[in-house]
Amino acid sequence: MNGTLNKVMLIGHLGDDVKMHYFEGGNCIGRFPLATNEVYINKTTNEKITSTEWHNLVVRNKAAEICEKFLSKGDKIYVEGRIKSRQWQAEDGQTKYTTEIQVTEFTFLTTKKETELNRQNIPNMPDSNKGNSFENTQGGSGSDHGDLPF
């Protein structure tokens, strides 16, 4: 082991539906924003404050297709993955930067399409009381498409 770790675990709500991008050769990625909230009390005013952090999530291939099929804006999901930062040249010539969560595993906690999901026989997605889980075993390297500006 090289002594480093890049692992992220988040529970949050989708800020939008999954947006799919398809590539030659049949690969695809899905992107969606995830909101996580921190709630605290302002000690001066005793006011309850909610602070929202937005995360850009990326899922690949079969995992992306499952997310697109069963997740909608507002649904709650648990994800595990790693942080990846990348840069690209915009059309105006400026260098753009983004930080994303490359999702490796996820569990649906609440979905609007839950009843449909429970009736489907989806590989690698066992039914359980805690939601439906999927591990992306197709990996994130190889045809990474990390140079694409979306």
mmCIF file of C-alpha atoms in Angstrom, residues 6 8 29 31 56-60 79-86 99-105 136 139-141 144-146:
data_model
loop_
_atom_site.group_PDB
_atom_site.id
_atom_site.type_symbol
_atom_site.label_atom_id
_atom_site.label_comp_id
_atom_site.label_asym_id
_atom_site.label_seq_id
_atom_site.Cartn_x
_atom_site.Cartn_y
_atom_site.Cartn_z
ATOM 1 C CA ASN A 6 -9.033 8.775 -1.574
ATOM 2 C CA VAL A 8 -15.706 9.636 -0.032
ATOM 3 C CA ILE A 29 -21.596 8.108 -17.933
ATOM 4 C CA ARG A 31 -23.901 12.944 -13.961
ATOM 5 C CA ASN A 56 -20.945 16.680 -8.647
ATOM 6 C CA LEU A 57 -21.382 12.907 -8.971
ATOM 7 C CA VAL A 58 -20.323 10.717 -11.904
ATOM 8 C CA VAL A 59 -21.449 7.106 -12.424
ATOM 9 C CA ARG A 60 -20.365 4.868 -15.298
ATOM 10 C CA VAL A 79 -22.713 6.831 -2.354
ATOM 11 C CA GLU A 80 -19.097 5.801 -1.996
ATOM 12 C CA GLY A 81 -16.408 6.893 -4.366
ATOM 13 C CA ARG A 82 -13.293 8.979 -4.824
ATOM 14 C CA ILE A 83 -12.599 12.651 -5.457
ATOM 15 C CA LYS A 84 -11.280 13.550 -8.882
ATOM 16 C CA SER A 85 -10.342 17.043 -10.045
ATOM 17 C CA ARG A 86 -9.876 17.838 -13.706
ATOM 18 C CA THR A 99 -14.117 18.519 -8.738
ATOM 19 C CA GLU A 100 -16.254 15.405 -9.000
ATOM 20 C CA ILE A 101 -17.083 12.324 -6.993
ATOM 21 C CA GLN A 102 -16.395 9.221 -9.107
ATOM 22 C CA VAL A 103 -19.013 6.849 -7.654
ATOM 23 C CA THR A 104 -17.928 3.242 -7.080
ATOM 24 C CA GLU A 105 -20.863 2.015 -4.945
ATOM 25 C CA ASN A 136 -19.655 -0.519 -9.990
ATOM 26 C CA GLY A 139 -13.841 0.281 -12.999
ATOM 27 C CA GLY A 140 -13.105 3.892 -13.612
ATOM 28 C CA SER A 141 -9.946 3.690 -15.677
ATOM 29 C CA ASP A 144 -11.998 7.335 -18.633
ATOM 30 C CA HIS A 145 -13.105 10.216 -20.884
ATOM 31 C CA GLY A 146 -11.625 12.525 -18.212
#
